[in-house]
Short mmCIF file of C-alpha atoms in Angstrom, two decimals:
data_model
loop_
_atom_site.label_atom_id
_atom_site.label_comp_id
_atom_site.label_asym_id
_atom_site.label_seq_id
_atom_site.Cartn_x
_atom_site.Cartn_y
_atom_site.Cartn_z
CA GLU A 22 0.20 -0.19 0.06
CA PRO A 23 1.74 3.19 -0.70
CA GLU A 24 2.91 5.38 2.63
CA VAL A 25 3.15 8.91 3.08
CA THR A 26 6.81 9.53 4.13
CA GLN A 27 8.18 12.09 6.18
CA THR A 28 12.01 13.06 7.06
CA PRO A 29 13.91 13.36 9.36
CA SER A 30 12.09 11.07 12.37
CA HIS A 31 13.64 13.20 14.67
CA GLN A 32 14.68 17.07 14.84
CA VAL A 33 16.42 18.32 18.03
CA THR A 34 16.68 21.95 17.73
CA GLN A 35 17.70 24.84 20.11
CA MET A 36 14.71 27.62 21.32
CA GLY A 37 14.77 30.47 18.67
CA GLN A 38 16.14 28.30 15.47
CA GLU A 39 14.28 27.60 12.48
CA VAL A 40 13.32 23.82 11.16
CA ILE A 41 11.91 22.50 8.15
CA LEU A 42 10.33 19.34 8.27
CA ARG A 43 9.53 17.30 5.37
CA CYS A 44 6.83 15.32 3.71
CA VAL A 45 5.96 13.08 0.51
CA PRO A 46 2.52 12.46 0.09
CA ILE A 47 1.23 10.22 -1.68
CA SER A 48 1.73 10.58 -5.45
CA ASN A 49 -2.03 10.47 -6.68
CA HIS A 50 -3.64 12.32 -3.45
CA LEU A 51 -4.10 16.44 -3.74
CA TYR A 52 -5.00 17.01 -0.03
CA PHE A 53 -2.12 17.73 2.71
CA TYR A 54 -2.09 18.49 6.13
CA TRP A 55 -0.11 18.98 8.54
CA TYR A 56 -1.22 17.81 12.43
CA ARG A 57 0.62 17.43 15.82
CA GLN A 58 0.56 15.53 18.88
CA ILE A 59 2.06 16.63 22.06
CA LEU A 60 3.41 13.76 24.13
CA GLY A 61 0.40 12.20 26.19
CA GLN A 62 -1.99 14.68 24.16
CA LYS A 63 -4.32 14.54 21.46
CA VAL A 64 -3.82 14.68 17.68
CA GLU A 65 -4.26 18.63 16.76
CA PHE A 66 -5.31 19.85 13.04
CA LEU A 67 -2.91 22.35 12.37
CA VAL A 68 -3.00 23.26 8.31
CA SER A 69 -4.68 21.57 5.21
CA PHE A 70 -2.81 22.88 1.54
CA TYR A 71 -4.89 21.93 -1.45
CA ASN A 72 -4.15 23.37 -5.29
CA ASN A 73 -0.79 24.78 -3.77
CA GLU A 74 -2.61 27.13 -1.33
CA ILE A 75 -3.60 26.59 2.51
CA SER A 76 -7.32 25.83 2.49
CA GLU A 77 -8.04 25.79 5.91
CA LYS A 78 -5.70 26.53 9.31
CA SER A 79 -5.99 25.91 13.31
CA GLU A 80 -5.11 28.92 15.91
CA ILE A 81 -2.32 27.25 16.72
CA PHE A 82 -0.86 27.63 13.07
CA ASP A 83 0.59 31.54 13.47
CA ASP A 84 2.78 33.56 11.40
CA GLN A 85 5.84 31.42 13.01
CA PHE A 86 4.74 28.57 11.06
CA SER A 87 4.11 27.96 7.31
CA VAL A 88 4.16 25.80 4.20
CA GLU A 89 5.19 25.31 1.23
CA ARG A 90 5.33 22.39 -1.82
CA PRO A 91 8.28 23.27 -3.48
CA ASP A 92 7.80 20.38 -6.21
CA GLY A 93 5.82 17.80 -7.61
CA SER A 94 6.60 15.77 -4.67
CA ASN A 95 7.36 17.39 -1.37
CA PHE A 96 5.22 19.04 1.40
CA THR A 97 7.11 20.84 4.21
CA LEU A 98 6.28 22.88 7.33
CA LYS A 99 8.34 25.40 8.44
CA ILE A 100 9.06 26.81 11.88
CA ARG A 101 10.57 30.27 11.87
CA SER A 102 11.53 30.70 15.51
CA THR A 103 11.10 27.46 17.70
CA LYS A 104 9.79 27.71 20.77
CA LEU A 105 10.06 25.63 23.97
CA GLU A 106 6.40 24.20 23.44
CA ASP A 107 6.75 23.57 19.50
CA SER A 108 8.12 20.34 20.77
CA ALA A 109 5.77 17.46 19.45
CA MET A 110 5.34 14.63 17.07
CA TYR A 111 4.46 16.31 13.68
CA PHE A 112 1.99 14.10 11.68
CA CYS A 113 1.74 14.66 7.81
CA ALA A 114 -1.16 13.48 5.88
CA SER A 115 -2.89 13.05 2.48
CA SER A 116 -6.05 11.85 1.39
CA GLU A 117 -7.55 11.47 -2.03
CA GLY A 118 -10.28 13.97 -1.97
CA ASP A 119 -12.03 16.89 1.03
CA SER A 120 -15.21 15.12 1.77
CA GLY A 121 -13.63 14.13 4.98
CA GLU A 122 -12.11 10.99 2.91
CA LYS A 123 -9.34 8.88 4.79
CA LEU A 124 -6.36 10.54 5.93
CA PHE A 125 -2.93 8.62 5.47
CA PHE A 126 -0.77 9.58 7.94
CA GLY A 127 2.92 9.31 7.96
CA SER A 128 5.28 7.95 10.75
CA GLY A 129 5.74 11.52 12.19
CA THR A 130 8.57 13.68 13.07
CA GLN A 131 9.66 13.79 16.54
CA LEU A 132 10.64 17.49 17.24
CA SER A 133 12.24 18.80 20.55
CA VAL A 134 13.49 21.95 20.87
CA LEU A 135 15.46 22.64 23.57
CA LYS B 14 -17.46 24.46 19.95
CA ASN B 15 -16.92 20.66 18.53
CA GLN B 16 -16.03 18.42 20.85
CA VAL B 17 -15.11 14.36 20.63
CA GLU B 18 -14.76 12.88 23.93
CA GLN B 19 -13.85 9.25 24.49
CA SER B 20 -13.91 6.82 27.03
CA PRO B 21 -12.45 5.15 28.96
CA GLN B 22 -8.92 6.90 28.63
CA SER B 23 -6.73 3.44 28.81
CA LEU B 24 -8.53 -0.43 28.86
CA ILE B 25 -6.11 -3.57 29.96
CA ILE B 26 -8.02 -6.47 28.78
CA LEU B 27 -6.65 -10.31 28.49
CA GLU B 28 -5.82 -11.87 24.96
CA GLY B 29 -8.84 -13.17 23.91
CA LYS B 30 -10.99 -11.07 25.60
CA ASN B 31 -13.55 -8.57 23.81
CA CYS B 32 -14.05 -4.78 24.46
CA THR B 33 -15.90 -1.66 23.56
CA LEU B 34 -14.80 1.65 23.46
CA GLN B 35 -16.55 4.70 23.21
CA CYS B 36 -17.46 7.95 21.69
CA ASN B 37 -19.33 10.66 22.03
CA TYR B 38 -19.45 13.91 19.65
CA THR B 39 -20.85 17.31 19.84
CA VAL B 40 -19.62 17.83 15.70
CA SER B 41 -22.08 19.89 13.62
CA PRO B 42 -23.19 19.75 10.72
CA PHE B 43 -21.89 16.14 10.87
CA SER B 44 -20.48 14.79 8.00
CA ASN B 45 -18.48 11.27 9.18
CA LEU B 46 -17.04 9.65 11.77
CA ARG B 47 -14.10 7.46 11.64
CA TRP B 48 -12.19 5.64 14.18
CA TYR B 49 -8.00 5.07 13.84
CA LYS B 50 -5.63 3.17 15.56
CA GLN B 51 -2.49 4.55 16.32
CA ASP B 52 0.37 2.13 17.15
CA THR B 53 3.26 3.96 19.58
CA GLY B 54 5.53 6.08 17.38
CA ARG B 55 3.54 5.69 14.44
CA GLY B 56 0.79 7.75 12.44
CA PRO B 57 -2.86 6.86 12.73
CA VAL B 58 -4.51 3.94 10.54
CA SER B 59 -7.89 4.53 9.49
CA LEU B 60 -10.29 1.25 11.23
CA THR B 61 -13.57 2.42 9.60
CA ILE B 62 -15.73 5.12 8.27
CA MET B 63 -19.49 6.01 9.35
CA THR B 64 -21.58 8.20 8.10
CA PHE B 65 -25.03 9.60 8.96
CA SER B 66 -27.33 7.24 7.36
CA GLU B 67 -24.88 4.39 8.78
CA ASN B 68 -25.48 2.36 11.91
CA THR B 69 -22.92 -0.65 12.01
CA LYS B 70 -19.84 -1.18 9.87
CA SER B 71 -17.18 -4.43 9.97
CA ASN B 72 -13.97 -4.46 9.41
CA GLY B 73 -12.47 -7.78 10.35
CA ARG B 74 -12.33 -7.82 14.23
CA TYR B 75 -13.53 -4.17 14.53
CA THR B 76 -17.18 -3.43 14.36
CA ALA B 77 -18.15 0.17 14.49
CA THR B 78 -21.63 1.54 15.79
CA LEU B 79 -23.31 5.22 15.20
CA ASP B 80 -26.39 6.14 16.85
CA ALA B 81 -26.59 10.02 15.04
CA ASP B 82 -29.46 11.01 17.66
CA THR B 83 -27.44 10.84 20.61
CA LYS B 84 -23.85 11.44 19.46
CA GLN B 85 -22.70 8.43 20.46
CA SER B 86 -20.57 5.57 18.70
CA SER B 87 -18.74 2.68 19.88
CA LEU B 88 -16.04 0.36 18.51
CA HIS B 89 -15.98 -2.91 19.64
CA ILE B 90 -12.99 -5.58 19.24
CA THR B 91 -13.48 -8.84 18.76
CA ALA B 92 -11.14 -11.75 20.45
CA SER B 93 -8.44 -9.05 20.89
CA GLN B 94 -4.72 -9.93 20.20
CA LEU B 95 -1.67 -8.88 21.61
CA SER B 96 -1.30 -6.50 18.23
CA ASP B 97 -4.45 -4.51 19.30
CA SER B 98 -2.54 -2.97 21.99
CA ALA B 99 -2.49 0.50 20.70
CA SER B 100 -4.60 3.96 21.18
CA TYR B 101 -8.13 3.66 19.44
CA ILE B 102 -9.12 7.70 18.51
CA CYS B 103 -12.08 8.93 17.12
CA VAL B 104 -12.64 11.47 14.76
CA VAL B 105 -15.62 13.44 13.77
CA SER B 106 -15.74 15.70 10.64
CA ALA B 107 -18.05 18.54 9.78
CA ALA B 108 -19.32 19.83 6.85
CA SER B 109 -18.72 24.11 6.32
CA GLY B 110 -18.41 25.96 3.68
CA GLY B 111 -17.34 23.35 1.60
CA SER B 112 -14.36 21.64 3.78
CA TYR B 113 -14.29 19.21 6.24
CA ILE B 114 -12.26 20.03 9.34
CA PRO B 115 -11.83 16.55 11.98
CA THR B 116 -12.11 17.24 15.40
CA PHE B 117 -10.18 13.89 17.03
CA GLY B 118 -10.48 12.64 20.61
CA ARG B 119 -8.03 11.94 22.82
CA GLY B 120 -8.17 8.49 22.38
CA THR B 121 -8.69 5.44 24.30
CA SER B 122 -5.59 3.32 25.25
CA LEU B 123 -5.95 -0.21 24.78
CA ILE B 124 -3.45 -3.24 26.27
CA VAL B 125 -3.79 -6.81 25.31
CA HIS B 126 -1.81 -9.10 27.88
CA PRO B 127 -1.21 -12.74 27.08
#
């Protein structure tokens, strides 16, 4: 079965540094998402992306966050100036459509901000 | 505010036994409800999807039910196996202005003991 792949699996950074989390969604999917899960808490929606633009974003997704699809395969999440509270598991997901269709999640990137 | 509440928070059962996980939601307007299985350190994987008109849906040893009137869903696992140990997450999608934003529950942590 096709998979969503994420790199790196773990990222450690200093507070205030910029990080870029990378994702390769499933090739024929059109909708892309970023979610995060703080340790012990529920999965939280960050942003959805379609047709090269953001379609929805949550309150968490403030000016420090940005997403980009730089080419035909990659989908990235950038955090400009990381804070301690950004430490979490970040999941990328993709889906064929947007009608509440099944999300295919990657294995996540564990971000630790020191 | 859209919310999804799951119970119990955690559950320990013996291998071979059955169990039922509960999900109550206040999501409007309702589009669909999914149950996801999340293994430790992995992304969630979709088990079942329920739409408004569906009451019961099975996927192998997993059976999901939906009562749209009381806004409750359950996930029944039959003849549990050690590999069923995971977090089970209820996700309810609302249809709003052409987009479908999912609301995640906190999950039920299931441990199956030999």
